[in-house]
């Protein structure tokens, strides 16, 4: 079984691909499935970024980091 960091990165990539194909034209799925993007939107950081590619990269890397934190927590509990 793969780690959470792998599966959550794949999830972020799939959401970005769905958005890039035009199925999510108002970016609702992109922002509602990404707590880190919603947090950035609250402080108007997203509106200052150049291009949708930067948002896609932040989404995928953000999900990877969230998965990595979950993997580290699981590893810490397994060591006990």
Short mmCIF file of N, CA, C and O in Angstrom, two decimals:
data_model
loop_
_atom_site.label_atom_id
_atom_site.label_comp_id
_atom_site.label_asym_id
_atom_site.label_seq_id
_atom_site.Cartn_x
_atom_site.Cartn_y
_atom_site.Cartn_z
N UNK A 1 0.84 -1.19 0.00
CA UNK A 1 0.00 0.00 0.00
C UNK A 1 0.89 1.25 0.00
O UNK A 1 1.86 1.34 0.72
N UNK A 2 0.53 2.18 -0.82
CA UNK A 2 1.29 3.42 -0.91
C UNK A 2 0.98 4.31 0.29
O UNK A 2 0.01 4.14 1.00
N UNK A 3 1.77 5.31 0.45
CA UNK A 3 1.63 6.25 1.56
C UNK A 3 0.58 7.31 1.23
O UNK A 3 0.19 7.50 0.08
N UNK A 4 0.14 8.01 2.27
CA UNK A 4 -0.84 9.09 2.09
C UNK A 4 -0.27 10.20 1.21
O UNK A 4 -1.01 10.81 0.44
N UNK A 5 1.02 10.47 1.33
CA UNK A 5 1.61 11.53 0.51
C UNK A 5 1.47 11.23 -0.98
O UNK A 5 1.24 12.13 -1.78
N UNK A 6 1.57 9.96 -1.36
CA UNK A 6 1.39 9.57 -2.76
C UNK A 6 -0.05 9.76 -3.19
O UNK A 6 -0.33 10.40 -4.21
N UNK A 7 -0.99 9.20 -2.43
CA UNK A 7 -2.40 9.25 -2.83
C UNK A 7 -2.98 10.65 -2.80
O UNK A 7 -3.78 11.01 -3.66
N UNK A 8 -2.59 11.45 -1.83
CA UNK A 8 -3.10 12.82 -1.79
C UNK A 8 -2.51 13.68 -2.91
O UNK A 8 -3.18 14.57 -3.43
N UNK A 9 -1.26 13.39 -3.29
CA UNK A 9 -0.68 14.09 -4.44
C UNK A 9 -1.42 13.73 -5.72
O UNK A 9 -1.68 14.60 -6.57
N UNK A 10 -1.76 12.45 -5.88
CA UNK A 10 -2.53 12.01 -7.04
C UNK A 10 -3.90 12.68 -7.04
O UNK A 10 -4.39 13.13 -8.08
N UNK A 11 -4.52 12.78 -5.87
CA UNK A 11 -5.82 13.46 -5.75
C UNK A 11 -5.70 14.92 -6.20
O UNK A 11 -6.52 15.41 -6.97
N UNK A 12 -4.66 15.61 -5.73
CA UNK A 12 -4.45 17.01 -6.13
C UNK A 12 -4.22 17.14 -7.62
O UNK A 12 -4.72 18.06 -8.27
N UNK A 13 -3.47 16.20 -8.19
CA UNK A 13 -3.23 16.21 -9.63
C UNK A 13 -4.52 15.99 -10.41
O UNK A 13 -4.77 16.68 -11.41
N UNK A 14 -5.35 15.07 -9.96
CA UNK A 14 -6.62 14.81 -10.65
C UNK A 14 -7.56 16.02 -10.59
O UNK A 14 -8.23 16.33 -11.57
N UNK A 15 -7.59 16.69 -9.45
CA UNK A 15 -8.41 17.90 -9.34
C UNK A 15 -7.90 18.97 -10.30
O UNK A 15 -8.69 19.64 -10.97
N UNK A 16 -6.58 19.11 -10.40
CA UNK A 16 -6.00 20.10 -11.33
C UNK A 16 -6.30 19.73 -12.77
O UNK A 16 -6.60 20.61 -13.59
N UNK A 17 -6.21 18.44 -13.11
CA UNK A 17 -6.52 18.01 -14.47
C UNK A 17 -7.99 18.26 -14.81
O UNK A 17 -8.32 18.69 -15.91
N UNK A 18 -8.87 17.99 -13.85
CA UNK A 18 -10.28 18.25 -14.07
C UNK A 18 -10.54 19.74 -14.29
O UNK A 18 -11.31 20.13 -15.15
N UNK A 19 -9.86 20.55 -13.53
CA UNK A 19 -9.99 22.00 -13.68
C UNK A 19 -9.43 22.46 -15.02
O UNK A 19 -10.01 23.32 -15.68
N UNK A 20 -8.30 21.90 -15.42
CA UNK A 20 -7.66 22.30 -16.68
C UNK A 20 -8.48 21.91 -17.90
O UNK A 20 -8.41 22.60 -18.93
N UNK A 21 -9.27 20.85 -17.81
CA UNK A 21 -10.08 20.43 -18.94
C UNK A 21 -11.34 21.28 -19.10
O UNK A 21 -12.05 21.13 -20.08
N UNK A 22 -11.62 22.12 -18.12
CA UNK A 22 -12.78 23.00 -18.23
C UNK A 22 -14.02 22.49 -17.54
O UNK A 22 -15.08 23.11 -17.60
N UNK A 23 -13.94 21.34 -16.88
CA UNK A 23 -15.10 20.79 -16.19
C UNK A 23 -15.42 21.58 -14.92
O UNK A 23 -16.51 21.53 -14.40
N UNK A 24 -14.42 22.28 -14.40
CA UNK A 24 -14.59 23.08 -13.18
C UNK A 24 -14.30 24.53 -13.54
O UNK A 24 -13.34 25.13 -13.07
N UNK A 25 -15.13 25.11 -14.39
CA UNK A 25 -14.85 26.43 -14.95
C UNK A 25 -14.89 27.56 -13.93
O UNK A 25 -14.29 28.60 -14.12
N UNK A 26 -15.57 27.38 -12.83
CA UNK A 26 -15.61 28.44 -11.81
C UNK A 26 -14.65 28.15 -10.65
O UNK A 26 -14.68 28.83 -9.62
N UNK A 27 -13.81 27.13 -10.77
CA UNK A 27 -12.78 26.75 -9.80
C UNK A 27 -13.35 26.35 -8.44
O UNK A 27 -12.64 26.39 -7.45
N UNK A 28 -14.62 25.96 -8.39
CA UNK A 28 -15.22 25.58 -7.12
C UNK A 28 -14.61 24.30 -6.57
O UNK A 28 -14.26 24.23 -5.39
N UNK A 29 -14.48 23.28 -7.41
CA UNK A 29 -13.89 22.02 -6.96
C UNK A 29 -12.45 22.22 -6.53
O UNK A 29 -12.01 21.68 -5.51
N UNK A 30 -11.72 23.01 -7.29
CA UNK A 30 -10.32 23.26 -6.98
C UNK A 30 -10.16 23.88 -5.59
O UNK A 30 -9.31 23.46 -4.81
N UNK A 31 -10.98 24.85 -5.26
CA UNK A 31 -10.82 25.54 -3.98
C UNK A 31 -11.52 24.82 -2.84
O UNK A 31 -11.04 24.87 -1.71
N UNK A 32 -12.64 24.15 -3.10
CA UNK A 32 -13.34 23.45 -2.01
C UNK A 32 -12.64 22.17 -1.58
O UNK A 32 -12.85 21.69 -0.48
N UNK A 33 -11.81 21.59 -2.46
CA UNK A 33 -11.08 20.38 -2.08
C UNK A 33 -9.67 20.69 -1.63
O UNK A 33 -8.90 19.77 -1.36
N UNK A 34 -9.30 21.93 -1.54
CA UNK A 34 -7.94 22.30 -1.16
C UNK A 34 -7.97 23.30 -0.01
O UNK A 34 -8.10 24.50 -0.23
N UNK A 35 -7.84 22.81 1.21
CA UNK A 35 -7.91 23.74 2.35
C UNK A 35 -6.80 24.78 2.34
O UNK A 35 -7.01 25.91 2.77
N UNK A 36 -5.63 24.44 1.79
CA UNK A 36 -4.54 25.41 1.74
C UNK A 36 -4.84 26.52 0.74
O UNK A 36 -4.49 27.67 0.99
N UNK A 37 -5.52 26.22 -0.36
CA UNK A 37 -5.90 27.28 -1.31
C UNK A 37 -7.01 28.15 -0.73
O UNK A 37 -7.02 29.36 -0.96
N UNK A 38 -7.93 27.54 0.00
CA UNK A 38 -8.99 28.35 0.64
C UNK A 38 -8.40 29.29 1.68
O UNK A 38 -8.82 30.43 1.81
N UNK A 39 -7.39 28.81 2.41
CA UNK A 39 -6.71 29.65 3.40
C UNK A 39 -6.01 30.82 2.71
O UNK A 39 -6.07 31.95 3.17
N UNK A 40 -5.35 30.53 1.58
CA UNK A 40 -4.65 31.58 0.85
C UNK A 40 -5.63 32.57 0.23
O UNK A 40 -5.35 33.76 0.15
N UNK A 41 -6.78 32.08 -0.20
CA UNK A 41 -7.80 32.95 -0.79
C UNK A 41 -8.35 33.93 0.24
O UNK A 41 -8.66 35.08 -0.06
N UNK A 42 -8.44 33.47 1.48
CA UNK A 42 -8.94 34.32 2.55
C UNK A 42 -8.07 35.55 2.76
O UNK A 42 -8.55 36.62 3.11
N UNK A 43 -6.77 35.40 2.52
CA UNK A 43 -5.85 36.51 2.69
C UNK A 43 -5.46 37.15 1.35
O UNK A 43 -4.47 37.87 1.27
N UNK A 44 -6.22 36.87 0.29
CA UNK A 44 -6.02 37.45 -1.05
C UNK A 44 -4.64 37.16 -1.63
O UNK A 44 -4.16 37.92 -2.47
N UNK A 45 -3.99 36.10 -1.19
CA UNK A 45 -2.69 35.73 -1.76
C UNK A 45 -2.86 35.13 -3.14
O UNK A 45 -2.07 35.40 -4.04
N UNK A 46 -3.93 34.35 -3.34
CA UNK A 46 -4.14 33.68 -4.61
C UNK A 46 -4.35 34.69 -5.73
O UNK A 46 -3.86 34.51 -6.85
N UNK A 47 -5.02 35.75 -5.47
CA UNK A 47 -5.30 36.76 -6.51
C UNK A 47 -4.04 37.49 -6.95
O UNK A 47 -4.01 38.08 -8.03
N UNK A 48 -3.00 37.46 -6.13
CA UNK A 48 -1.76 38.14 -6.48
C UNK A 48 -0.81 37.24 -7.27
O UNK A 48 0.19 37.70 -7.79
N UNK A 49 -1.13 35.93 -7.35
CA UNK A 49 -0.25 35.00 -8.06
C UNK A 49 -0.42 35.13 -9.56
O UNK A 49 -1.49 35.46 -10.06
N UNK A 50 0.65 34.84 -10.29
CA UNK A 50 0.60 34.88 -11.75
C UNK A 50 0.27 33.51 -12.31
O UNK A 50 1.03 32.58 -12.17
N UNK A 51 -0.88 33.39 -12.92
CA UNK A 51 -1.24 32.20 -13.66
C UNK A 51 -1.81 31.06 -12.86
O UNK A 51 -1.58 30.92 -11.67
N UNK A 52 -2.57 30.24 -13.57
CA UNK A 52 -3.23 29.09 -12.96
C UNK A 52 -2.22 27.97 -12.70
O UNK A 52 -2.42 27.17 -11.80
N UNK A 53 -1.12 27.94 -13.46
CA UNK A 53 -0.11 26.90 -13.26
C UNK A 53 0.49 26.99 -11.85
O UNK A 53 0.72 25.97 -11.20
N UNK A 54 0.69 28.20 -11.37
CA UNK A 54 1.20 28.38 -10.01
C UNK A 54 0.21 27.84 -8.98
O UNK A 54 0.61 27.19 -8.01
N UNK A 55 -1.08 28.05 -9.21
CA UNK A 55 -2.10 27.53 -8.30
C UNK A 55 -2.12 26.01 -8.35
O UNK A 55 -2.25 25.36 -7.31
N UNK A 56 -1.96 25.43 -9.54
CA UNK A 56 -1.91 23.98 -9.65
C UNK A 56 -0.72 23.40 -8.90
O UNK A 56 -0.83 22.39 -8.20
N UNK A 57 0.43 24.03 -9.02
CA UNK A 57 1.63 23.55 -8.32
C UNK A 57 1.43 23.66 -6.81
O UNK A 57 1.78 22.74 -6.06
N UNK A 58 0.87 24.77 -6.35
CA UNK A 58 0.61 24.93 -4.91
C UNK A 58 -0.36 23.86 -4.44
O UNK A 58 -0.20 23.30 -3.35
N UNK A 59 -1.36 23.53 -5.25
CA UNK A 59 -2.34 22.52 -4.88
C UNK A 59 -1.68 21.15 -4.73
O UNK A 59 -1.87 20.47 -3.72
N UNK A 60 -0.90 20.74 -5.72
CA UNK A 60 -0.28 19.42 -5.68
C UNK A 60 0.76 19.33 -4.55
O UNK A 60 0.78 18.36 -3.79
N UNK A 61 1.60 20.35 -4.42
CA UNK A 61 2.60 20.35 -3.36
C UNK A 61 1.94 20.43 -1.98
O UNK A 61 2.37 19.78 -1.03
N UNK A 62 0.86 21.20 -1.89
CA UNK A 62 0.14 21.30 -0.62
C UNK A 62 -0.43 19.96 -0.18
O UNK A 62 -0.32 19.59 0.98
N UNK A 63 -1.04 19.23 -1.13
CA UNK A 63 -1.56 17.90 -0.79
C UNK A 63 -0.44 16.93 -0.46
O UNK A 63 -0.59 16.07 0.41
N UNK A 64 0.71 17.07 -1.12
CA UNK A 64 1.86 16.22 -0.78
C UNK A 64 2.32 16.47 0.65
O UNK A 64 2.59 15.54 1.40
N UNK A 65 2.39 17.74 1.03
CA UNK A 65 2.83 18.09 2.39
C UNK A 65 1.82 17.60 3.43
O UNK A 65 2.21 17.08 4.48
N UNK A 66 0.54 17.74 3.15
CA UNK A 66 -0.48 17.24 4.07
C UNK A 66 -0.34 15.72 4.21
O UNK A 66 -0.39 15.19 5.32
N UNK A 67 -0.15 15.02 3.10
CA UNK A 67 0.06 13.57 3.15
C UNK A 67 1.32 13.19 3.89
O UNK A 67 1.35 12.20 4.63
N UNK A 68 2.38 13.97 3.71
CA UNK A 68 3.64 13.71 4.41
C UNK A 68 3.47 13.87 5.91
O UNK A 68 4.00 13.05 6.70
N UNK A 69 2.73 14.86 6.34
CA UNK A 69 2.48 15.05 7.77
C UNK A 69 1.69 13.87 8.32
O UNK A 69 2.00 13.36 9.40
N UNK A 70 0.68 13.41 7.58
CA UNK A 70 -0.10 12.24 8.01
C UNK A 70 0.81 11.01 8.09
O UNK A 70 0.74 10.24 9.06
N UNK A 71 1.68 10.82 7.09
CA UNK A 71 2.61 9.69 7.11
C UNK A 71 3.55 9.75 8.31
O UNK A 71 3.84 8.73 8.93
N UNK A 72 4.03 10.94 8.64
CA UNK A 72 4.92 11.09 9.79
C UNK A 72 4.20 10.81 11.10
O UNK A 72 4.77 10.21 12.02
N UNK A 73 2.95 11.23 11.20
CA UNK A 73 2.17 10.94 12.41
C UNK A 73 1.94 9.44 12.55
O UNK A 73 2.08 8.89 13.65
N UNK A 74 1.61 8.78 11.46
CA UNK A 74 1.40 7.33 11.50
C UNK A 74 2.69 6.61 11.87
O UNK A 74 2.69 5.68 12.68
N UNK A 75 3.81 7.05 11.30
CA UNK A 75 5.10 6.43 11.62
C UNK A 75 5.46 6.63 13.09
O UNK A 75 6.01 5.73 13.73
N UNK A 76 5.13 7.78 13.64
CA UNK A 76 5.42 8.05 15.06
C UNK A 76 4.59 7.13 15.96
O UNK A 76 5.08 6.64 16.98
N UNK A 77 3.32 6.89 15.59
CA UNK A 77 2.48 5.99 16.39
C UNK A 77 2.93 4.54 16.26
O UNK A 77 2.81 3.78 17.20
N UNK A 78 3.45 4.17 15.10
CA UNK A 78 3.93 2.79 14.91
C UNK A 78 5.21 2.53 15.69
O UNK A 78 5.46 1.40 16.08
N UNK A 79 6.03 3.55 15.91
CA UNK A 79 7.26 3.40 16.67
C UNK A 79 7.02 3.18 18.16
O UNK A 79 7.85 2.64 18.85
N UNK A 80 5.88 3.59 18.66
CA UNK A 80 5.60 3.46 20.10
C UNK A 80 5.30 2.06 20.48
O UNK A 80 4.95 1.15 20.10
#
